[in-house]
Amino acid sequence: DGAIMTNAADFNTVTQDARGAWNPNTVFIPIGANISPVPPANYERALWRSRFNMQQGDMLLAYFGLLTHTKGLENILDAMMQLPANFRLVLVGGAGESDADQAYAQMIRQRIEQSELYDRVIVTGHAEVSDVSAFLMAADAIVLPFSDGYSYRRGSLITALAHGTPVITTHAPVGIAQDPLPELEDGKHALLIPANNTAQLVSAIMRLNRDMELSYWMGRNAKALTDIFSWEHIVTQHLEFYEAMRS
């Protein structure tokens, strides 16, 4: 009777396909954040950072999501090899369920060992919801260099933006507009870099490390942007759609 698309690419495919609309009752309702910014009780940022032996002037990077091949994890590890020794990384997430995802996650862990990054990179595995929030809030930047570009179909991206921590991610695929959702603006909501480009990732990380004012305002702007992804708003949109289908 109807169809709900959660991102611009799918919505445009369904409604503008050369064969005509697949379903005339197609609406665009985004997904929300996987994890809300709700850390454990008595959360203290400094204490969480101390888990990584962070000292003043050190930089903590975070990645959030499954350890799968489209997430740019190799780029992140390559960047860590080029960044100063006082930069640390927490990979918040575990392997996917498929055999391919399990093998990929194992490869990432082996690469950490082989590159002798084991004292600077921590893999948490699947973590409690409140702990995920705490890790993201404790970080100085969240790195999500998707190999296929950013998309609002990724709950990990929306989660990162919602936590108000500066985000580095990749440009959206060429020709894909986010309308009716807002585009991420480079330097306002996030730092946008080309996919599979370690040099640009390193440059973006160092830019945030040097420019605390940019980090502050990007975090504020990103968090404000995610008001449109609130679950309350999403629930209302679904209920309105269901009622329209019944009438």
PDB file of C-alpha atoms in Angstrom:
ATOM      1  CA  ASP A   1       0.000   0.000   0.000  1.00  0.00           C
ATOM      2  CA  GLY A   2       2.913   2.312   0.581  1.00  0.00           C
ATOM      3  CA  ALA A   3       6.667   2.482   0.910  1.00  0.00           C
ATOM      4  CA  ILE A   4       9.008   4.282   3.292  1.00  0.00           C
ATOM      5  CA  MET A   5      12.503   5.188   2.127  1.00  0.00           C
ATOM      6  CA  THR A   6      15.068   6.237   4.715  1.00  0.00           C
ATOM      7  CA  ASN A   7      17.647   8.034   2.535  1.00  0.00           C
ATOM      8  CA  ALA A   8      17.782  10.278  -0.504  1.00  0.00           C
ATOM      9  CA  ALA A   9      19.427   7.771  -2.852  1.00  0.00           C
ATOM     10  CA  ASP A  10      16.735   5.114  -2.321  1.00  0.00           C
ATOM     11  CA  PHE A  11      13.915   7.673  -2.391  1.00  0.00           C
ATOM     12  CA  ASN A  12      15.084   9.120  -5.699  1.00  0.00           C
ATOM     13  CA  THR A  13      15.536   5.650  -7.193  1.00  0.00           C
ATOM     14  CA  VAL A  14      12.017   4.609  -6.252  1.00  0.00           C
ATOM     15  CA  THR A  15      10.286   7.825  -7.297  1.00  0.00           C
ATOM     16  CA  GLN A  16      12.338   8.877 -10.310  1.00  0.00           C
ATOM     17  CA  ASP A  17      13.280   5.573 -11.915  1.00  0.00           C
ATOM     18  CA  ALA A  18      13.009   5.593 -15.708  1.00  0.00           C
ATOM     19  CA  ARG A  19      10.349   2.876 -15.479  1.00  0.00           C
ATOM     20  CA  GLY A  20       8.165   5.199 -13.440  1.00  0.00           C
ATOM     21  CA  ALA A  21       7.470   5.321  -9.747  1.00  0.00           C
ATOM     22  CA  TRP A  22       7.590   1.868  -8.177  1.00  0.00           C
ATOM     23  CA  ASN A  23       4.960   2.903  -5.690  1.00  0.00           C
ATOM     24  CA  PRO A  24       2.957   6.142  -5.864  1.00  0.00           C
ATOM     25  CA  ASN A  25       2.622   6.202  -2.072  1.00  0.00           C
ATOM     26  CA  THR A  26       6.313   6.513  -1.317  1.00  0.00           C
ATOM     27  CA  VAL A  27       7.490   8.813   1.459  1.00  0.00           C
ATOM     28  CA  PHE A  28      10.901   9.812   2.777  1.00  0.00           C
ATOM     29  CA  ILE A  29      11.340   9.316   6.543  1.00  0.00           C
ATOM     30  CA  PRO A  30      14.911   9.163   7.862  1.00  0.00           C
ATOM     31  CA  ILE A  31      16.253   6.853  10.531  1.00  0.00           C
ATOM     32  CA  GLY A  32      17.502   8.198  13.846  1.00  0.00           C
ATOM     33  CA  ALA A  33      20.671   7.742  15.836  1.00  0.00           C
ATOM     34  CA  ASN A  34      21.590   4.191  16.864  1.00  0.00           C
ATOM     35  CA  ILE A  35      22.794   5.517  20.204  1.00  0.00           C
ATOM     36  CA  SER A  36      21.493   8.585  22.029  1.00  0.00           C
ATOM     37  CA  PRO A  37      23.963  10.828  23.891  1.00  0.00           C
ATOM     38  CA  VAL A  38      23.316   9.232  27.280  1.00  0.00           C
ATOM     39  CA  PRO A  39      26.567   8.149  28.983  1.00  0.00           C
ATOM     40  CA  PRO A  40      26.690   6.155  32.234  1.00  0.00           C
ATOM     41  CA  ALA A  41      25.656   7.806  35.489  1.00  0.00           C
ATOM     42  CA  ASN A  42      28.373  10.005  36.995  1.00  0.00           C
ATOM     43  CA  TYR A  43      30.178  10.189  33.647  1.00  0.00           C
ATOM     44  CA  GLU A  44      33.355  12.238  33.760  1.00  0.00           C
ATOM     45  CA  ARG A  45      35.141  12.855  30.485  1.00  0.00           C
ATOM     46  CA  ALA A  46      38.584  13.048  32.046  1.00  0.00           C
ATOM     47  CA  LEU A  47      38.153   9.662  33.748  1.00  0.00           C
ATOM     48  CA  TRP A  48      37.073   7.994  30.513  1.00  0.00           C
ATOM     49  CA  ARG A  49      40.031   9.497  28.683  1.00  0.00           C
ATOM     50  CA  SER A  50      42.334   8.214  31.410  1.00  0.00           C
ATOM     51  CA  ARG A  51      41.449   4.672  30.279  1.00  0.00           C
ATOM     52  CA  PHE A  52      43.648   5.412  27.266  1.00  0.00           C
ATOM     53  CA  ASN A  53      46.401   7.059  29.317  1.00  0.00           C
ATOM     54  CA  MET A  54      45.567  10.379  27.700  1.00  0.00           C
ATOM     55  CA  GLN A  55      47.737  13.297  28.768  1.00  0.00           C
ATOM     56  CA  GLN A  56      47.252  16.998  28.101  1.00  0.00           C
ATOM     57  CA  GLY A  57      47.894  17.641  24.411  1.00  0.00           C
ATOM     58  CA  ASP A  58      47.092  14.060  23.363  1.00  0.00           C
ATOM     59  CA  MET A  59      44.331  13.434  20.826  1.00  0.00           C
ATOM     60  CA  LEU A  60      41.765  10.644  21.078  1.00  0.00           C
ATOM     61  CA  LEU A  61      40.055   9.518  17.876  1.00  0.00           C
ATOM     62  CA  ALA A  62      36.985   7.301  17.820  1.00  0.00           C
ATOM     63  CA  TYR A  63      35.330   5.128  15.202  1.00  0.00           C
ATOM     64  CA  PHE A  64      31.833   3.750  15.751  1.00  0.00           C
ATOM     65  CA  GLY A  65      30.149   0.950  13.827  1.00  0.00           C
ATOM     66  CA  LEU A  66      30.576  -2.601  12.680  1.00  0.00           C
ATOM     67  CA  LEU A  67      34.038  -3.542  11.449  1.00  0.00           C
ATOM     68  CA  THR A  68      33.088  -4.019   7.796  1.00  0.00           C
ATOM     69  CA  HIS A  69      34.857  -3.357   4.517  1.00  0.00           C
ATOM     70  CA  THR A  70      32.942  -0.202   3.453  1.00  0.00           C
ATOM     71  CA  LYS A  71      33.897   1.756   6.573  1.00  0.00           C
ATOM     72  CA  GLY A  72      37.399   2.842   5.559  1.00  0.00           C
ATOM     73  CA  LEU A  73      39.088   1.131   8.485  1.00  0.00           C
ATOM     74  CA  GLU A  74      42.278   0.476   6.537  1.00  0.00           C
ATOM     75  CA  ASN A  75      42.510   4.215   5.891  1.00  0.00           C
ATOM     76  CA  ILE A  76      42.141   4.933   9.580  1.00  0.00           C
ATOM     77  CA  LEU A  77      44.948   2.534  10.468  1.00  0.00           C
ATOM     78  CA  ASP A  78      47.162   3.945   7.705  1.00  0.00           C
ATOM     79  CA  ALA A  79      46.508   7.409   9.123  1.00  0.00           C
ATOM     80  CA  MET A  80      47.473   6.246  12.599  1.00  0.00           C
ATOM     81  CA  MET A  81      50.836   5.152  11.218  1.00  0.00           C
ATOM     82  CA  GLN A  82      51.459   8.726  10.065  1.00  0.00           C
ATOM     83  CA  LEU A  83      50.063  10.589  13.069  1.00  0.00           C
ATOM     84  CA  PRO A  84      52.119  11.527  16.144  1.00  0.00           C
ATOM     85  CA  ALA A  85      52.613   8.872  18.803  1.00  0.00           C
ATOM     86  CA  ASN A  86      50.361  10.734  21.271  1.00  0.00           C
ATOM     87  CA  PHE A  87      47.328  10.220  19.008  1.00  0.00           C
ATOM     88  CA  ARG A  88      45.212   7.237  20.046  1.00  0.00           C
ATOM     89  CA  LEU A  89      42.234   5.488  18.492  1.00  0.00           C
ATOM     90  CA  VAL A  90      39.298   3.560  19.928  1.00  0.00           C
ATOM     91  CA  LEU A  91      37.357   1.370  17.501  1.00  0.00           C
ATOM     92  CA  VAL A  92      33.921   1.105  19.100  1.00  0.00           C
ATOM     93  CA  GLY A  93      32.155  -1.884  17.594  1.00  0.00           C
ATOM     94  CA  GLY A  94      32.468  -5.534  16.735  1.00  0.00           C
ATOM     95  CA  ALA A  95      32.313  -7.743  13.676  1.00  0.00           C
ATOM     96  CA  GLY A  96      29.226  -8.299  11.571  1.00  0.00           C
ATOM     97  CA  GLU A  97      27.506 -11.681  11.493  1.00  0.00           C
ATOM     98  CA  SER A  98      28.520 -12.897   8.016  1.00  0.00           C
ATOM     99  CA  ASP A  99      31.618 -15.015   7.475  1.00  0.00           C
ATOM    100  CA  ALA A 100      33.045 -12.241   5.276  1.00  0.00           C
ATOM    101  CA  ASP A 101      32.554  -9.647   8.009  1.00  0.00           C
ATOM    102  CA  GLN A 102      34.096 -11.945  10.616  1.00  0.00           C
ATOM    103  CA  ALA A 103      37.131 -12.483   8.397  1.00  0.00           C
ATOM    104  CA  TYR A 104      37.460  -8.752   7.727  1.00  0.00           C
ATOM    105  CA  ALA A 105      37.330  -7.888  11.426  1.00  0.00           C
ATOM    106  CA  GLN A 106      40.005 -10.482  12.117  1.00  0.00           C
ATOM    107  CA  MET A 107      42.157  -8.960   9.365  1.00  0.00           C
ATOM    108  CA  ILE A 108      41.829  -5.524  10.978  1.00  0.00           C
ATOM    109  CA  ARG A 109      42.916  -6.912  14.343  1.00  0.00           C
ATOM    110  CA  GLN A 110      45.894  -8.655  12.724  1.00  0.00           C
ATOM    111  CA  ARG A 111      46.861  -5.472  10.943  1.00  0.00           C
ATOM    112  CA  ILE A 112      46.862  -3.586  14.235  1.00  0.00           C
ATOM    113  CA  GLU A 113      49.289  -6.155  15.633  1.00  0.00           C
ATOM    114  CA  GLN A 114      51.495  -6.274  12.544  1.00  0.00           C
ATOM    115  CA  SER A 115      51.699  -2.482  12.394  1.00  0.00           C
ATOM    116  CA  GLU A 116      52.614  -2.391  16.086  1.00  0.00           C
ATOM    117  CA  LEU A 117      49.687  -0.119  16.820  1.00  0.00           C
ATOM    118  CA  TYR A 118      48.416  -2.276  19.683  1.00  0.00           C
ATOM    119  CA  ASP A 119      49.496   0.314  22.277  1.00  0.00           C
ATOM    120  CA  ARG A 120      47.664   3.130  20.447  1.00  0.00           C
ATOM    121  CA  VAL A 121      44.551   1.376  19.073  1.00  0.00           C
ATOM    122  CA  ILE A 122      41.885  -0.303  21.196  1.00  0.00           C
ATOM    123  CA  VAL A 123      39.057  -2.420  19.766  1.00  0.00           C
ATOM    124  CA  THR A 124      36.172  -2.505  22.223  1.00  0.00           C
ATOM    125  CA  GLY A 125      34.031  -5.136  20.511  1.00  0.00           C
ATOM    126  CA  HIS A 126      30.275  -4.817  20.980  1.00  0.00           C
ATOM    127  CA  ALA A 127      29.759  -2.427  23.893  1.00  0.00           C
ATOM    128  CA  GLU A 128      26.944  -1.377  26.188  1.00  0.00           C
ATOM    129  CA  VAL A 129      24.858   1.498  24.825  1.00  0.00           C
ATOM    130  CA  SER A 130      25.882   3.894  27.594  1.00  0.00           C
ATOM    131  CA  ASP A 131      29.548   2.971  27.128  1.00  0.00           C
ATOM    132  CA  VAL A 132      29.349   3.707  23.406  1.00  0.00           C
ATOM    133  CA  SER A 133      27.991   7.142  24.237  1.00  0.00           C
ATOM    134  CA  ALA A 134      30.775   7.707  26.758  1.00  0.00           C
ATOM    135  CA  PHE A 135      33.492   6.713  24.284  1.00  0.00           C
ATOM    136  CA  LEU A 136      32.127   9.100  21.649  1.00  0.00           C
ATOM    137  CA  MET A 137      31.821  11.969  24.120  1.00  0.00           C
ATOM    138  CA  ALA A 138      35.348  11.372  25.420  1.00  0.00           C
ATOM    139  CA  ALA A 139      36.879  11.547  21.936  1.00  0.00           C
ATOM    140  CA  ASP A 140      38.325  14.660  20.309  1.00  0.00           C
ATOM    141  CA  ALA A 141      37.079  13.593  16.873  1.00  0.00           C
ATOM    142  CA  ILE A 142      35.056  10.783  15.318  1.00  0.00           C
ATOM    143  CA  VAL A 143      36.419   9.380  12.061  1.00  0.00           C
ATOM    144  CA  LEU A 144      34.013   7.727   9.603  1.00  0.00           C
ATOM    145  CA  PRO A 145      35.783   7.625   6.216  1.00  0.00           C
ATOM    146  CA  PHE A 146      33.180   5.499   4.390  1.00  0.00           C
ATOM    147  CA  SER A 147      34.533   4.088   1.135  1.00  0.00           C
ATOM    148  CA  ASP A 148      31.167   4.726  -0.561  1.00  0.00           C
ATOM    149  CA  GLY A 149      30.632   8.244   0.832  1.00  0.00           C
ATOM    150  CA  TYR A 150      28.449   9.530   3.632  1.00  0.00           C
ATOM    151  CA  SER A 151      24.742   8.777   3.701  1.00  0.00           C
ATOM    152  CA  TYR A 152      21.985   9.350   6.224  1.00  0.00           C
ATOM    153  CA  ARG A 153      21.141   5.662   5.933  1.00  0.00           C
ATOM    154  CA  ARG A 154      24.087   5.108   8.277  1.00  0.00           C
ATOM    155  CA  GLY A 155      22.925   5.279  11.863  1.00  0.00           C
ATOM    156  CA  SER A 156      26.557   5.472  12.970  1.00  0.00           C
ATOM    157  CA  LEU A 157      26.939   8.829  11.190  1.00  0.00           C
ATOM    158  CA  ILE A 158      23.774  10.251  12.744  1.00  0.00           C
ATOM    159  CA  THR A 159      24.922   8.960  16.148  1.00  0.00           C
ATOM    160  CA  ALA A 160      28.306  10.649  15.746  1.00  0.00           C
ATOM    161  CA  LEU A 161      26.743  13.977  14.747  1.00  0.00           C
ATOM    162  CA  ALA A 162      24.241  13.785  17.626  1.00  0.00           C
ATOM    163  CA  HIS A 163      27.008  13.455  20.210  1.00  0.00           C
ATOM    164  CA  GLY A 164      28.454  16.850  19.347  1.00  0.00           C
ATOM    165  CA  THR A 165      31.967  15.517  18.804  1.00  0.00           C
ATOM    166  CA  PRO A 166      33.647  16.817  15.628  1.00  0.00           C
ATOM    167  CA  VAL A 167      33.185  14.361  12.755  1.00  0.00           C
ATOM    168  CA  ILE A 168      35.421  13.586   9.798  1.00  0.00           C
ATOM    169  CA  THR A 169      33.710  11.679   7.014  1.00  0.00           C
ATOM    170  CA  THR A 170      33.772  11.296   3.233  1.00  0.00           C
ATOM    171  CA  HIS A 171      31.958  13.288   0.568  1.00  0.00           C
ATOM    172  CA  ALA A 172      28.585  11.939  -0.527  1.00  0.00           C
ATOM    173  CA  PRO A 173      28.644   9.958  -3.809  1.00  0.00           C
ATOM    174  CA  VAL A 174      28.727  12.137  -6.919  1.00  0.00           C
ATOM    175  CA  GLY A 175      25.241  13.091  -8.097  1.00  0.00           C
ATOM    176  CA  ILE A 176      23.522  12.094  -4.844  1.00  0.00           C
ATOM    177  CA  ALA A 177      21.693  14.980  -3.160  1.00  0.00           C
ATOM    178  CA  GLN A 178      20.376  14.597   0.376  1.00  0.00           C
ATOM    179  CA  ASP A 179      17.213  16.660  -0.311  1.00  0.00           C
ATOM    180  CA  PRO A 180      14.841  17.010   1.496  1.00  0.00           C
ATOM    181  CA  LEU A 181      17.370  16.476   4.280  1.00  0.00           C
ATOM    182  CA  PRO A 182      20.181  19.040   4.608  1.00  0.00           C
ATOM    183  CA  GLU A 183      23.575  18.450   3.047  1.00  0.00           C
ATOM    184  CA  LEU A 184      26.533  18.170   5.376  1.00  0.00           C
ATOM    185  CA  GLU A 185      28.530  21.368   4.921  1.00  0.00           C
ATOM    186  CA  ASP A 186      32.301  21.005   4.986  1.00  0.00           C
ATOM    187  CA  GLY A 187      33.761  22.911   7.905  1.00  0.00           C
ATOM    188  CA  LYS A 188      30.350  23.577   9.430  1.00  0.00           C
ATOM    189  CA  HIS A 189      28.823  20.189  10.275  1.00  0.00           C
ATOM    190  CA  ALA A 190      31.828  17.959   9.546  1.00  0.00           C
ATOM    191  CA  LEU A 191      35.125  17.859   7.696  1.00  0.00           C
ATOM    192  CA  LEU A 192      34.513  16.140   4.355  1.00  0.00           C
ATOM    193  CA  ILE A 193      37.334  14.327   2.578  1.00  0.00           C
ATOM    194  CA  PRO A 194      37.651  12.108  -0.517  1.00  0.00           C
ATOM    195  CA  ALA A 195      37.125   8.385   0.010  1.00  0.00           C
ATOM    196  CA  ASN A 196      40.177   6.138   0.279  1.00  0.00           C
ATOM    197  CA  ASN A 197      42.540   9.070   0.776  1.00  0.00           C
ATOM    198  CA  THR A 198      44.792   8.629   3.778  1.00  0.00           C
ATOM    199  CA  ALA A 199      46.678  11.894   3.236  1.00  0.00           C
ATOM    200  CA  GLN A 200      43.464  13.923   3.362  1.00  0.00           C
ATOM    201  CA  LEU A 201      42.327  12.031   6.471  1.00  0.00           C
ATOM    202  CA  VAL A 202      45.586  12.817   8.243  1.00  0.00           C
ATOM    203  CA  SER A 203      45.308  16.466   7.176  1.00  0.00           C
ATOM    204  CA  ALA A 204      41.733  16.727   8.515  1.00  0.00           C
ATOM    205  CA  ILE A 205      42.713  15.173  11.857  1.00  0.00           C
ATOM    206  CA  MET A 206      45.651  17.539  12.245  1.00  0.00           C
ATOM    207  CA  ARG A 207      43.431  20.497  11.337  1.00  0.00           C
ATOM    208  CA  LEU A 208      41.079  19.684  14.208  1.00  0.00           C
ATOM    209  CA  ASN A 209      44.002  19.127  16.527  1.00  0.00           C
ATOM    210  CA  ARG A 210      45.316  22.626  15.792  1.00  0.00           C
ATOM    211  CA  ASP A 211      41.991  24.494  15.652  1.00  0.00           C
ATOM    212  CA  MET A 212      40.013  24.102  18.876  1.00  0.00           C
ATOM    213  CA  GLU A 213      37.519  26.791  17.857  1.00  0.00           C
ATOM    214  CA  LEU A 214      36.679  24.916  14.655  1.00  0.00           C
ATOM    215  CA  SER A 215      36.212  21.714  16.665  1.00  0.00           C
ATOM    216  CA  TYR A 216      33.889  23.461  19.109  1.00  0.00           C
ATOM    217  CA  TRP A 217      31.625  25.036  16.508  1.00  0.00           C
ATOM    218  CA  MET A 218      31.510  21.964  14.283  1.00  0.00           C
ATOM    219  CA  GLY A 219      30.340  19.886  17.228  1.00  0.00           C
ATOM    220  CA  ARG A 220      27.666  22.443  18.095  1.00  0.00           C
ATOM    221  CA  ASN A 221      26.434  22.723  14.505  1.00  0.00           C
ATOM    222  CA  ALA A 222      26.342  18.960  14.005  1.00  0.00           C
ATOM    223  CA  LYS A 223      24.326  18.392  17.151  1.00  0.00           C
ATOM    224  CA  ALA A 224      21.807  21.074  16.128  1.00  0.00           C
ATOM    225  CA  LEU A 225      21.490  19.483  12.683  1.00  0.00           C
ATOM    226  CA  THR A 226      20.373  16.169  14.164  1.00  0.00           C
ATOM    227  CA  ASP A 227      17.189  17.617  15.656  1.00  0.00           C
ATOM    228  CA  ILE A 228      15.487  16.475  12.437  1.00  0.00           C
ATOM    229  CA  PHE A 229      16.530  12.902  13.221  1.00  0.00           C
ATOM    230  CA  SER A 230      14.837  12.773  16.627  1.00  0.00           C
ATOM    231  CA  TRP A 231      12.902   9.551  17.203  1.00  0.00           C
ATOM    232  CA  GLU A 232       9.897  11.562  18.372  1.00  0.00           C
ATOM    233  CA  HIS A 233       9.749  13.310  14.989  1.00  0.00           C
ATOM    234  CA  ILE A 234      10.260  10.013  13.161  1.00  0.00           C
ATOM    235  CA  VAL A 235       7.433   8.340  15.108  1.00  0.00           C
ATOM    236  CA  THR A 236       5.085  11.208  14.257  1.00  0.00           C
ATOM    237  CA  GLN A 237       5.933  10.921  10.559  1.00  0.00           C
ATOM    238  CA  HIS A 238       5.245   7.172  10.583  1.00  0.00           C
ATOM    239  CA  LEU A 239       1.916   7.568  12.344  1.00  0.00           C
ATOM    240  CA  GLU A 240       0.832  10.253   9.876  1.00  0.00           C
ATOM    241  CA  PHE A 241       1.817   7.978   6.985  1.00  0.00           C
ATOM    242  CA  TYR A 242      -0.087   4.978   8.396  1.00  0.00           C
ATOM    243  CA  GLU A 243      -3.181   7.108   8.958  1.00  0.00           C
ATOM    244  CA  ALA A 244      -2.987   8.412   5.386  1.00  0.00           C
ATOM    245  CA  MET A 245      -2.809   4.845   4.061  1.00  0.00           C
ATOM    246  CA  ARG A 246      -5.906   3.867   6.063  1.00  0.00           C
ATOM    247  CA  SER A 247      -8.036   6.765   4.813  1.00  0.00           C
TER     248      SER A 247
END
